[in-house]
XYZ file of N, CA and C in Angstrom:
834
model
N 27.673 -5.465 3.781
C 27.795 -4.072 3.390
C 28.878 -3.930 2.344
N 28.599 -3.129 1.305
C 29.571 -2.864 0.254
C 29.730 -1.359 0.135
N 30.952 -0.864 0.186
C 31.210 0.553 0.050
C 32.081 0.791 -1.163
N 31.758 1.778 -1.971
C 32.528 2.087 -3.154
C 33.083 3.499 -3.066
N 34.084 3.798 -3.861
C 34.802 5.051 -3.748
C 33.973 6.242 -4.235
N 34.156 7.362 -3.567
C 33.494 8.602 -3.962
C 33.988 9.044 -5.330
N 33.050 9.421 -6.195
C 33.442 9.778 -7.554
C 33.066 11.206 -7.920
N 32.204 11.871 -7.144
C 31.792 13.230 -7.477
C 31.875 14.102 -6.236
N 31.967 15.396 -6.465
C 32.057 16.343 -5.363
C 30.786 16.315 -4.527
N 30.934 16.514 -3.221
C 29.798 16.444 -2.309
C 28.780 17.539 -2.593
N 27.501 17.212 -2.434
C 26.425 18.177 -2.588
C 26.340 19.044 -1.333
N 26.075 20.330 -1.535
C 25.981 21.258 -0.409
C 24.611 21.942 -0.399
N 24.179 22.304 0.789
C 22.962 23.095 0.981
C 23.336 24.300 1.825
N 23.092 25.500 1.285
C 23.456 26.702 2.020
C 24.925 26.776 2.349
N 25.756 26.228 1.478
C 27.198 26.263 1.686
C 27.730 25.148 2.570
N 26.838 24.339 3.152
C 27.264 23.262 4.031
C 27.148 21.922 3.315
N 28.173 21.068 3.475
C 28.115 19.744 2.871
C 27.013 18.937 3.536
N 26.174 18.316 2.710
C 24.989 17.647 3.236
C 25.285 16.234 3.725
N 26.345 15.612 3.232
C 26.634 14.236 3.631
C 25.910 13.234 2.743
N 25.882 11.994 3.194
C 25.286 10.918 2.402
C 23.761 10.927 2.499
N 23.141 10.288 1.518
C 21.691 10.094 1.508
C 21.419 8.627 1.825
N 20.677 8.363 2.889
C 20.305 6.994 3.244
C 18.853 6.772 2.834
N 18.635 5.767 1.982
C 17.296 5.459 1.482
C 16.910 4.060 1.914
N 15.817 3.931 2.652
C 15.336 2.606 3.040
C 14.349 2.099 1.994
N 14.235 0.777 1.898
C 13.343 0.200 0.903
C 13.747 0.588 -0.503
N 15.071 0.581 -0.755
C 15.597 1.147 -1.999
C 15.698 0.152 -3.137
N 15.316 -1.101 -2.940
C 15.582 -2.123 -3.959
C 14.598 -2.118 -5.115
N 13.435 -1.449 -4.971
C 12.422 -1.486 -6.033
C 11.462 -0.324 -5.862
N 10.594 -0.148 -6.869
C 9.507 0.817 -6.771
C 9.970 2.254 -6.590
N 9.234 3.000 -5.770
C 9.549 4.405 -5.546
C 10.915 4.560 -4.907
N 11.306 3.640 -4.046
C 12.619 3.717 -3.410
C 13.744 3.685 -4.419
N 13.673 2.778 -5.379
C 14.702 2.682 -6.415
C 14.699 3.941 -7.288
N 13.515 4.466 -7.595
C 13.449 5.679 -8.408
C 13.981 6.894 -7.655
N 13.761 6.924 -6.353
C 14.345 7.996 -5.553
C 15.863 7.899 -5.566
N 16.392 6.681 -5.486
C 17.842 6.503 -5.563
C 18.371 7.039 -6.888
N 17.678 6.739 -7.970
C 18.094 7.238 -9.291
C 18.033 8.769 -9.349
N 16.997 9.344 -8.739
C 16.844 10.799 -8.759
C 17.961 11.474 -7.967
N 18.254 10.972 -6.793
C 19.344 11.550 -6.001
C 20.674 11.375 -6.725
N 20.889 10.224 -7.351
C 22.134 9.984 -8.087
C 22.293 10.963 -9.239
N 21.197 11.263 -9.928
C 21.263 12.222 -11.035
C 21.760 13.584 -10.577
N 21.502 13.909 -9.309
C 21.924 15.195 -8.769
C 23.250 15.107 -8.023
N 23.928 13.972 -8.141
C 25.283 13.867 -7.619
C 25.433 13.511 -6.162
N 24.384 13.031 -5.514
C 24.469 12.675 -4.102
C 25.158 11.330 -3.903
N 25.918 11.210 -2.836
C 26.468 9.929 -2.413
C 25.365 9.172 -1.671
N 25.236 7.901 -1.922
C 24.069 7.143 -1.474
C 24.423 5.973 -0.575
N 23.533 5.726 0.364
C 23.520 4.489 1.142
C 22.151 3.863 0.942
N 22.109 2.689 0.325
C 20.852 2.023 -0.004
C 20.629 0.865 0.957
N 19.444 0.831 1.561
C 19.117 -0.190 2.557
C 17.860 -0.940 2.139
N 17.931 -2.265 2.150
C 16.780 -3.129 1.897
C 17.189 -4.552 2.255
N 16.249 -5.475 2.154
C 16.554 -6.873 2.488
C 17.324 -7.578 1.388
N 17.060 -7.261 0.117
C 17.581 -8.042 -1.008
C 18.928 -7.487 -1.488
N 19.999 -8.156 -1.106
C 21.338 -7.692 -1.455
C 21.551 -7.664 -2.970
N 21.066 -8.706 -3.676
C 21.312 -8.773 -5.119
C 20.674 -7.585 -5.841
N 19.439 -7.260 -5.476
C 18.761 -6.139 -6.116
C 19.467 -4.825 -5.804
N 19.913 -4.664 -4.565
C 20.625 -3.444 -4.195
C 21.944 -3.330 -4.955
N 22.662 -4.443 -5.050
C 23.951 -4.427 -5.740
C 23.780 -4.076 -7.218
N 22.730 -4.612 -7.841
C 22.476 -4.303 -9.252
C 22.152 -2.819 -9.430
N 21.342 -2.274 -8.530
C 21.002 -0.857 -8.607
C 22.241 0.002 -8.363
N 23.053 -0.377 -7.394
C 24.275 0.377 -7.105
C 25.196 0.418 -8.318
N 25.358 -0.725 -8.980
C 26.208 -0.781 -10.170
C 25.675 0.132 -11.267
N 24.355 0.143 -11.438
C 23.734 1.018 -12.437
C 24.009 2.486 -12.137
N 23.823 2.881 -10.876
C 23.988 4.283 -10.503
C 25.435 4.733 -10.613
N 26.355 3.866 -10.229
C 27.774 4.208 -10.341
C 28.185 4.358 -11.798
N 27.666 3.470 -12.621
C 28.018 3.492 -14.046
C 27.431 4.721 -14.739
N 26.179 5.030 -14.474
C 25.494 6.087 -15.213
C 25.706 7.479 -14.632
N 25.975 7.566 -13.312
C 26.042 8.886 -12.685
C 27.341 9.150 -11.938
N 28.250 8.177 -11.908
C 29.560 8.337 -11.262
C 29.432 8.795 -9.809
N 28.518 8.172 -9.084
C 28.340 8.495 -7.670
C 28.788 7.312 -6.807
N 29.141 7.631 -5.593
C 29.535 6.618 -4.623
C 28.278 6.003 -4.013
N 28.192 4.678 -4.020
C 27.006 3.992 -3.504
C 27.425 2.933 -2.490
N 26.813 2.986 -1.337
C 27.017 2.004 -0.277
C 25.763 1.141 -0.183
N 25.937 -0.157 -0.062
C 24.819 -1.094 -0.003
C 24.790 -1.772 1.366
N 23.641 -1.753 2.011
C 23.451 -2.418 3.301
C 22.235 -3.321 3.200
N 22.457 -4.620 3.245
C 21.357 -5.585 3.234
C 20.900 -5.806 4.674
N 19.723 -5.294 4.995
C 19.234 -5.333 6.370
C 17.717 -5.383 6.386
N 17.157 -6.283 7.175
C 15.720 -6.340 7.376
C 15.364 -5.375 8.496
N 14.790 -4.242 8.134
C 14.505 -3.197 9.117
C 13.338 -3.543 10.028
N 12.546 -4.540 9.639
C 11.404 -4.919 10.463
C 11.820 -5.769 11.666
N 13.024 -6.318 11.624
C 13.484 -7.159 12.730
C 13.954 -6.291 13.894
N 13.825 -6.793 15.129
C 14.347 -6.050 16.281
C 15.826 -5.741 16.083
N 16.200 -4.514 16.298
C 17.581 -4.097 16.126
C 17.958 -3.765 14.700
N 17.036 -3.959 13.751
C 17.333 -3.708 12.346
C 17.717 -2.266 12.046
N 16.903 -1.288 12.469
C 17.263 0.106 12.211
C 18.593 0.511 12.848
N 18.828 0.073 14.087
C 20.083 0.416 14.754
C 21.278 -0.162 14.006
N 21.132 -1.400 13.514
C 22.217 -2.033 12.768
C 22.470 -1.310 11.453
N 21.406 -0.891 10.779
C 21.561 -0.180 9.507
C 22.269 1.157 9.710
N 21.878 1.896 10.740
C 22.513 3.188 11.015
C 23.979 2.997 11.373
N 24.278 2.007 12.185
C 25.665 1.739 12.572
C 26.521 1.418 11.354
N 25.992 0.575 10.457
C 26.733 0.222 9.246
C 26.923 1.433 8.346
N 25.900 2.273 8.245
C 25.986 3.446 7.380
C 27.022 4.443 7.880
N 27.199 4.511 9.187
C 28.119 5.479 9.774
C 29.499 4.901 10.048
N 29.707 3.641 9.690
C 30.968 2.967 10.012
C 32.171 3.643 9.386
N 31.982 4.245 8.219
C 33.099 4.907 7.544
C 33.381 6.307 8.043
N 32.593 6.788 8.971
C 32.818 8.100 9.552
C 32.109 9.241 8.853
N 31.404 8.963 7.752
C 30.696 10.018 7.030
C 29.294 10.201 7.603
N 28.876 11.449 7.692
C 27.569 11.747 8.257
C 26.449 11.470 7.253
N 25.286 11.082 7.786
C 24.072 10.961 6.979
C 23.344 12.290 7.066
N 23.268 12.984 5.943
C 22.653 14.311 5.936
C 21.236 14.325 5.394
N 20.876 13.267 4.659
C 19.507 13.144 4.147
C 19.025 11.728 4.424
N 17.889 11.622 5.069
C 17.258 10.331 5.339
C 15.982 10.233 4.541
N 15.827 9.138 3.797
C 14.595 8.878 3.055
C 13.945 7.639 3.651
N 12.853 7.835 4.369
C 12.107 6.724 4.967
C 11.082 6.227 3.952
N 11.484 5.251 3.155
C 10.607 4.737 2.108
C 10.111 3.326 2.391
N 10.823 2.559 3.189
C 10.451 1.166 3.431
C 9.033 1.068 3.982
N 8.245 0.182 3.395
C 6.872 0.008 3.860
C 6.202 -1.173 3.192
N 5.134 -1.652 3.796
C 4.351 -2.751 3.243
C 2.875 -2.384 3.322
N 2.050 -3.168 2.617
C 0.611 -2.907 2.585
C -0.140 -4.202 2.884
N -1.340 -4.059 3.408
C -2.239 -5.200 3.572
C -3.596 -4.784 3.010
N -4.105 -5.569 2.070
C -5.375 -5.261 1.418
C -6.389 -6.339 1.764
N -7.545 -5.931 2.229
C -8.591 -6.876 2.600
C -9.234 -6.472 3.908
N -10.222 -7.246 4.319
C -10.926 -6.927 5.563
C -9.993 -7.078 6.760
N -10.021 -6.089 7.632
C -9.174 -6.104 8.825
C -9.424 -7.367 9.649
N -10.690 -7.762 9.789
C -11.041 -8.921 10.603
C -10.508 -10.226 10.026
N -10.209 -10.243 8.725
C -9.717 -11.459 8.091
C -8.190 -11.553 8.085
N -7.506 -10.472 8.452
C -6.043 -10.437 8.373
C -5.412 -11.181 9.545
N -4.265 -11.773 9.293
C -3.504 -12.404 10.362
C -2.907 -11.319 11.268
N -3.064 -11.456 12.585
C -2.516 -10.437 13.488
C -1.030 -10.178 13.264
N -0.274 -11.238 12.978
C 1.165 -11.074 12.775
C 1.460 -10.173 11.578
N 0.635 -10.289 10.534
C 0.852 -9.461 9.348
C 0.547 -7.996 9.641
N -0.518 -7.754 10.400
C -0.868 -6.379 10.738
C 0.188 -5.750 11.647
N 0.659 -6.511 12.620
C 1.695 -5.987 13.513
C 2.978 -5.736 12.738
N 3.292 -6.609 11.778
C 4.463 -6.397 10.943
C 4.353 -5.124 10.122
N 3.147 -4.846 9.628
C 2.922 -3.617 8.874
C 3.166 -2.388 9.750
N 2.592 -2.394 10.933
C 2.782 -1.257 11.840
C 4.250 -1.132 12.230
N 4.902 -2.251 12.454
C 6.316 -2.244 12.815
C 7.156 -1.540 11.755
N 6.961 -1.923 10.500
C 7.790 -1.363 9.432
C 7.359 0.049 9.061
N 6.065 0.258 8.874
C 5.582 1.550 8.398
C 5.670 2.652 9.444
N 5.552 2.274 10.728
C 5.516 3.271 11.798
C 6.776 3.220 12.664
N 7.020 2.061 13.277
C 8.144 1.992 14.217
C 9.485 2.226 13.537
N 9.693 1.569 12.390
C 10.991 1.682 11.731
C 11.285 3.110 11.305
N 10.306 3.774 10.664
C 10.567 5.142 10.218
C 10.762 6.091 11.392
N 10.053 5.817 12.505
C 10.231 6.640 13.697
C 11.631 6.458 14.276
N 12.069 5.203 14.363
C 13.389 4.939 14.938
C 14.512 5.469 14.048
N 14.404 5.264 12.731
C 15.440 5.771 11.825
C 15.554 7.289 11.954
N 14.417 7.956 12.014
C 14.426 9.409 12.146
C 15.015 9.829 13.488
N 14.623 9.145 14.539
C 15.108 9.484 15.873
C 16.615 9.305 15.991
N 17.142 8.306 15.318
C 18.584 8.044 15.410
C 19.423 9.024 14.583
N 18.881 9.536 13.491
C 19.687 10.369 12.592
C 19.386 11.864 12.685
N 18.199 12.227 13.155
C 17.820 13.636 13.207
C 18.692 14.470 14.149
N 19.049 13.983 15.351
C 19.864 14.825 16.244
C 21.174 15.286 15.623
N 21.814 14.422 14.851
C 23.062 14.817 14.206
C 22.853 15.910 13.181
N 21.755 15.841 12.439
C 21.443 16.887 11.465
C 21.232 18.223 12.166
N 20.490 18.198 13.261
C 20.218 19.433 14.011
C 21.518 20.015 14.551
N 22.382 19.154 15.071
C 23.655 19.619 15.622
C 24.525 20.272 14.550
N 24.475 19.743 13.316
C 25.279 20.297 12.224
C 24.615 21.490 11.550
N 23.322 21.703 11.829
C 22.607 22.837 11.260
C 22.207 22.659 9.820
N 22.161 21.414 9.335
C 21.745 21.155 7.966
C 21.290 19.701 7.852
N 20.226 19.491 7.085
C 19.746 18.126 6.904
C 18.370 18.107 6.269
N 18.006 16.945 5.776
C 16.709 16.738 5.154
C 16.196 15.343 5.507
N 14.874 15.236 5.725
C 14.220 13.948 5.923
C 13.024 13.888 4.988
N 12.984 12.849 4.161
C 11.844 12.627 3.268
C 11.111 11.385 3.735
N 9.879 11.559 4.189
C 9.054 10.445 4.629
C 8.035 10.115 3.537
N 8.084 8.900 3.033
C 7.144 8.501 1.990
C 5.844 8.057 2.648
N 4.843 8.902 2.538
C 3.520 8.617 3.071
C 2.646 8.134 1.913
N 1.430 8.624 1.815
C 0.505 8.151 0.789
C -0.686 9.094 0.726
N -1.351 9.103 -0.418
C -2.611 9.826 -0.530
C -3.622 9.304 0.487
N -3.523 8.032 0.837
C -4.441 7.437 1.810
C -4.287 8.032 3.198
N -3.214 8.787 3.448
C -3.006 9.407 4.758
C -4.062 10.455 5.069
N -4.742 10.967 4.033
C -5.689 12.062 4.226
C -7.092 11.585 4.601
N -7.340 10.274 4.568
C -8.682 9.791 4.881
C -8.633 8.311 5.240
N -9.642 7.819 5.974
C -9.710 6.379 6.237
C -10.004 5.635 4.946
N -9.400 4.458 4.796
C -9.579 3.682 3.568
C -9.998 2.257 3.931
N -11.292 1.939 3.879
C -11.723 0.567 4.121
C -11.017 -0.392 3.180
N -10.720 -1.581 3.655
C -9.993 -2.630 2.942
C -8.489 -2.368 2.906
N -8.070 -1.198 3.350
C -6.646 -0.909 3.552
C -6.508 -0.124 4.864
N -7.276 -0.549 5.867
C -7.444 0.247 7.079
C -6.131 0.484 7.819
N -5.374 -0.578 8.058
C -4.133 -0.435 8.816
C -3.089 0.341 8.018
N -3.026 0.089 6.724
C -2.058 0.799 5.872
C -2.340 2.294 5.876
N -3.599 2.678 5.633
C -3.949 4.098 5.609
C -3.677 4.754 6.959
N -3.982 4.036 8.036
C -3.732 4.581 9.376
C -2.236 4.791 9.610
N -1.426 3.849 9.139
C 0.021 3.979 9.323
C 0.557 5.169 8.537
N 0.011 5.412 7.355
C 0.480 6.533 6.550
C -0.025 7.865 7.097
N -1.173 7.843 7.776
C -1.641 9.051 8.457
C -0.668 9.430 9.571
N -0.135 8.428 10.255
C 0.893 8.675 11.275
C 2.115 9.333 10.651
N 2.559 8.806 9.519
C 3.738 9.350 8.841
C 3.517 10.817 8.480
N 2.351 11.130 7.941
C 2.047 12.509 7.557
C 1.990 13.422 8.771
N 1.314 12.969 9.825
C 1.179 13.794 11.023
C 2.536 14.050 11.682
N 3.359 13.026 11.780
C 4.685 13.187 12.375
C 5.517 14.174 11.554
N 5.442 14.051 10.245
C 6.202 14.948 9.376
C 5.801 16.397 9.595
N 4.503 16.647 9.625
C 4.034 18.026 9.789
C 4.438 18.590 11.150
N 4.366 17.760 12.182
C 4.763 18.223 13.517
C 6.256 18.542 13.562
N 7.071 17.661 12.989
C 8.518 17.880 13.004
C 8.909 19.107 12.186
N 8.173 19.361 11.107
C 8.517 20.517 10.284
C 8.412 21.812 11.087
N 7.478 21.848 12.038
C 7.343 23.028 12.897
C 8.363 23.006 14.026
N 8.607 21.847 14.618
C 9.625 21.746 15.669
C 10.995 22.197 15.176
N 11.274 21.885 13.915
C 12.616 22.110 13.368
C 12.771 23.451 12.666
N 11.748 24.276 12.702
C 11.822 25.569 12.034
C 13.011 26.378 12.572
N 13.849 26.850 11.658
C 15.002 27.657 12.048
C 16.258 26.860 12.349
N 16.202 25.531 12.271
C 17.371 24.703 12.590
C 18.238 24.385 11.376
N 17.718 24.638 10.175
C 18.440 24.237 8.976
C 18.064 22.847 8.503
N 17.182 22.172 9.243
C 16.723 20.824 8.877
C 15.276 20.907 8.428
N 14.972 20.280 7.296
C 13.623 20.290 6.741
C 13.102 18.868 6.626
N 11.810 18.702 6.884
C 11.173 17.385 6.803
C 10.008 17.477 5.829
N 9.932 16.509 4.917
C 8.929 16.516 3.858
C 8.187 15.193 3.820
N 6.870 15.252 3.627
C 6.073 14.051 3.406
C 5.715 13.972 1.930
N 6.087 12.873 1.299
C 5.728 12.596 -0.092
C 4.497 11.698 -0.068
N 3.394 12.160 -0.648
C 2.111 11.461 -0.543
C 1.576 11.074 -1.923
N 2.145 10.039 -2.541
C 1.668 9.642 -3.867
C 0.355 8.877 -3.791
N -0.388 8.929 -4.899
C -1.557 8.069 -5.045
C -1.114 6.727 -5.597
N -2.023 6.023 -6.267
C -1.672 4.736 -6.846
C -0.566 4.917 -7.881
N 0.498 4.145 -7.728
C 1.699 4.296 -8.546
C 2.085 2.951 -9.137
N 2.618 2.968 -10.347
C 2.985 1.729 -11.032
C 4.267 1.141 -10.452
N 4.109 0.438 -9.347
C 5.209 -0.246 -8.668
C 4.763 -1.671 -8.359
N 5.674 -2.520 -7.875
C 5.255 -3.874 -7.490
C 4.120 -3.885 -6.465
N 4.021 -2.852 -5.637
C 2.964 -2.809 -4.625
C 1.581 -2.706 -5.244
N 1.471 -2.059 -6.422
C 0.156 -1.876 -7.021
C -0.472 -3.217 -7.391
N 0.339 -4.204 -7.737
C -0.188 -5.530 -8.064
C -0.878 -6.154 -6.860
N -0.282 -5.963 -5.681
C -0.882 -6.485 -4.450
C -2.191 -5.771 -4.143
N -2.229 -4.467 -4.378
C -3.452 -3.712 -4.135
C -4.545 -4.156 -5.101
N -4.195 -4.303 -6.370
C -5.175 -4.703 -7.381
C -5.708 -6.103 -7.114
N -4.876 -6.977 -6.589
C -5.313 -8.340 -6.282
C -6.377 -8.358 -5.191
N -6.325 -7.381 -4.293
C -7.270 -7.363 -3.176
C -8.396 -6.372 -3.319
N -8.405 -5.576 -4.407
C -9.422 -4.540 -4.553
C -9.920 -4.469 -5.987
N -11.195 -4.788 -6.180
C -11.783 -4.694 -7.510
C -11.840 -3.252 -7.984
N -12.022 -2.316 -7.060
C -12.080 -0.902 -7.432
C -10.766 -0.443 -8.049
N -9.656 -0.865 -7.455
C -8.353 -0.464 -7.977
C -8.054 -1.187 -9.286
N -8.489 -2.435 -9.398
C -8.286 -3.164 -10.661
C -8.970 -2.457 -11.822
N -10.056 -1.767 -11.539
C -10.807 -1.104 -12.598
C -10.325 0.298 -12.932
N -9.288 0.776 -12.232
C -8.796 2.120 -12.503
C -8.160 2.190 -13.894
N -8.497 3.208 -14.680
C -7.816 3.407 -15.966
C -6.328 3.648 -15.736
N -5.511 3.247 -16.680
C -4.069 3.351 -16.535
C -3.614 4.782 -16.298
N -4.342 5.746 -16.856
C -3.937 7.138 -16.699
C -4.068 7.636 -15.261
N -4.747 6.865 -14.411
C -4.863 7.246 -13.002
C -3.707 6.706 -12.161
N -2.804 5.948 -12.783
C -1.635 5.428 -12.082
C -0.450 6.345 -12.343
N 0.235 6.757 -11.286
C 1.379 7.647 -11.420
C 2.620 6.883 -11.846
N 3.495 7.571 -12.554
C 4.787 7.005 -12.929
C 5.755 7.186 -11.757
N 6.403 6.121 -11.293
C 7.265 6.237 -10.107
C 8.427 7.201 -10.293
N 8.939 7.341 -11.510
C 10.043 8.288 -11.725
C 9.547 9.729 -11.579
N 8.312 9.998 -12.000
C 7.734 11.332 -11.813
C 7.507 11.617 -10.330
N 7.007 10.610 -9.611
C 6.788 10.756 -8.171
C 8.111 11.065 -7.469
N 9.167 10.340 -7.836
C 10.472 10.557 -7.216
C 11.008 11.951 -7.517
N 10.848 12.397 -8.755
C 11.347 13.722 -9.131
C 10.637 14.819 -8.348
N 9.319 14.681 -8.194
C 8.579 15.687 -7.433
C 8.945 15.641 -5.954
N 9.157 14.438 -5.439
C 9.576 14.306 -4.055
C 10.928 14.951 -3.808
N 11.856 14.754 -4.732
C 13.192 15.338 -4.590
C 13.121 16.862 -4.593
N 12.394 17.417 -5.560
C 12.303 18.872 -5.639
C 11.678 19.461 -4.376
N 10.622 18.816 -3.884
C 9.960 19.316 -2.674
C 10.892 19.240 -1.471
N 11.623 18.150 -1.351
C 12.539 17.970 -0.228
C 13.622 19.038 -0.227
N 14.261 19.231 -1.367
C 15.397 20.148 -1.427
C 14.960 21.604 -1.297
N 13.704 21.896 -1.641
C 13.205 23.262 -1.499
C 12.608 23.514 -0.115
N 12.483 22.461 0.693
C 11.970 22.620 2.052
C 10.467 22.578 2.173
N 9.785 22.053 1.155
C 8.319 21.929 1.206
C 7.925 20.846 2.206
N 6.867 21.066 2.955
C 6.495 20.110 4.004
C 5.690 18.938 3.466
N 4.728 19.180 2.598
C 3.877 18.120 2.059
C 3.809 18.262 0.547
N 4.008 17.158 -0.173
C 3.863 17.168 -1.616
C 2.999 15.990 -2.039
N 1.980 16.284 -2.842
C 1.085 15.266 -3.391
C 1.256 15.296 -4.910
N 1.935 14.318 -5.505
C 2.169 14.337 -6.946
C 0.892 14.091 -7.755
N 0.676 14.892 -8.797
C -0.444 14.669 -9.711
C -1.673 15.470 -9.342
N -2.242 16.165 -10.333
C -3.411 17.009 -10.082
C -4.607 16.228 -9.539
N -4.976 15.058 -10.101
C -6.115 14.318 -9.533
C -5.901 13.972 -8.058
N -4.680 13.608 -7.686
C -4.385 13.293 -6.291
C -4.440 14.538 -5.412
N -3.979 15.659 -5.947
C -4.034 16.906 -5.195
C -5.475 17.317 -4.922
N -6.350 17.131 -5.909
C -7.764 17.456 -5.714
C -8.404 16.530 -4.692
N -8.025 15.244 -4.735
C -8.552 14.285 -3.757
C -8.128 14.654 -2.346
N -6.853 15.005 -2.177
C -6.356 15.386 -0.854
C -7.038 16.649 -0.361
N -7.221 17.624 -1.243
C -7.882 18.873 -0.851
C -9.333 18.615 -0.461
N -10.016 17.776 -1.243
C -11.417 17.445 -0.951
C -11.533 16.784 0.425
N -10.606 15.880 0.720
C -10.649 15.166 2.000
C -10.442 16.110 3.181
N -9.696 17.179 2.968
C -9.389 18.093 4.067
C -10.501 19.097 4.335
N -11.365 19.349 3.351
C -12.434 20.336 3.562
C -13.796 19.685 3.767
N -13.876 18.379 3.554
C -15.135 17.655 3.702
C -15.247 17.099 5.121
N -16.415 17.166 5.754
C -16.570 16.557 7.082
C -16.136 15.098 7.073
N -15.469 14.677 8.126
C -14.906 13.331 8.153
C -15.977 12.258 7.995
N -17.166 12.504 8.530
C -18.197 11.469 8.427
C -18.623 11.288 6.974
N -18.598 12.374 6.188
C -18.943 12.269 4.772
C -17.868 11.484 4.020
N -16.610 11.817 4.276
C -15.495 11.093 3.645
C -15.552 9.614 3.996
N -15.778 9.349 5.277
C -15.833 7.962 5.747
C -16.981 7.198 5.095
N -18.150 7.827 5.062
C -19.335 7.183 4.493
C -19.130 6.877 3.003
N -18.637 7.865 2.262
C -18.428 7.665 0.824
C -17.409 6.563 0.547
N -16.354 6.522 1.349
C -15.346 5.470 1.179
C -15.951 4.105 1.463
N -16.808 4.029 2.462
C -17.461 2.765 2.787
C -18.398 2.307 1.710
N -19.183 3.223 1.145
C -20.109 2.891 0.072
C -19.334 2.375 -1.153
N -18.275 3.084 -1.509
C -17.478 2.687 -2.677
C -16.863 1.319 -2.477
N -16.417 1.040 -1.275
C -15.790 -0.256 -0.992
C -16.802 -1.380 -1.048
N -17.953 -1.173 -0.421
C -18.963 -2.253 -0.384
C -19.485 -2.586 -1.765
N -19.487 -1.637 -2.679
C -19.986 -1.877 -4.038
C -19.005 -2.695 -4.875
N -17.738 -2.732 -4.446
C -16.734 -3.411 -5.272
C -16.181 -4.671 -4.634
N -16.581 -4.966 -3.405
C -16.089 -6.187 -2.738
C -16.778 -7.415 -3.313
């Protein structure tokens, strides 16, 4: 763990100091862009991921460009005790975590029957268990203080079953459902929970998806979202208290279509599209 000195005045919500922002999976992709977005707005950051070197490089960039205090915690959240260790390290200095960003996640592309059980269980562990535990450990303190924010990075796939990404889509549906339920539980507490549901985004993860899906490989570049745009929209939605945000008009139309179409139709169409490109 590396802690650096505070360089800017604390961010407040409704007159109350919000505390630090803890971002999981912050070393690359949307997580790194979210770190940059929060830094631009003057938040003090705690960045959590497995790769210490990548985190340290990002921390140095943010401190240099935005004069914010950045704490780095190298921790594998998928391991037993990982989330508890990360929270303990983040709180070691006595400062409260006022914003939690659950971004850490992995994907598996291909037929469910062909996947290694260990890989699927690892996906569920990180995408579901870790975000649930991180939220459970930090949410009570936010409620007690009467101020806080939780941003859960879900996916456009949360709105429908996705053959060839079955476990991933199911895990993101859990993230979306939990977020929506908590947003109602927490009404009136001063704590807001937001689900960020991006579509295909130009991050390292997209390469893995394209390798396993001919349909995604054939997508025109204009259908891929820019991660900095996704992060900016996620930040605005979180700070304004919006419950669900889907960046990009094509993705918004897809999500709306999935919600008004009978599930059997959505399922059938997804299956047809997948079988034609496998």
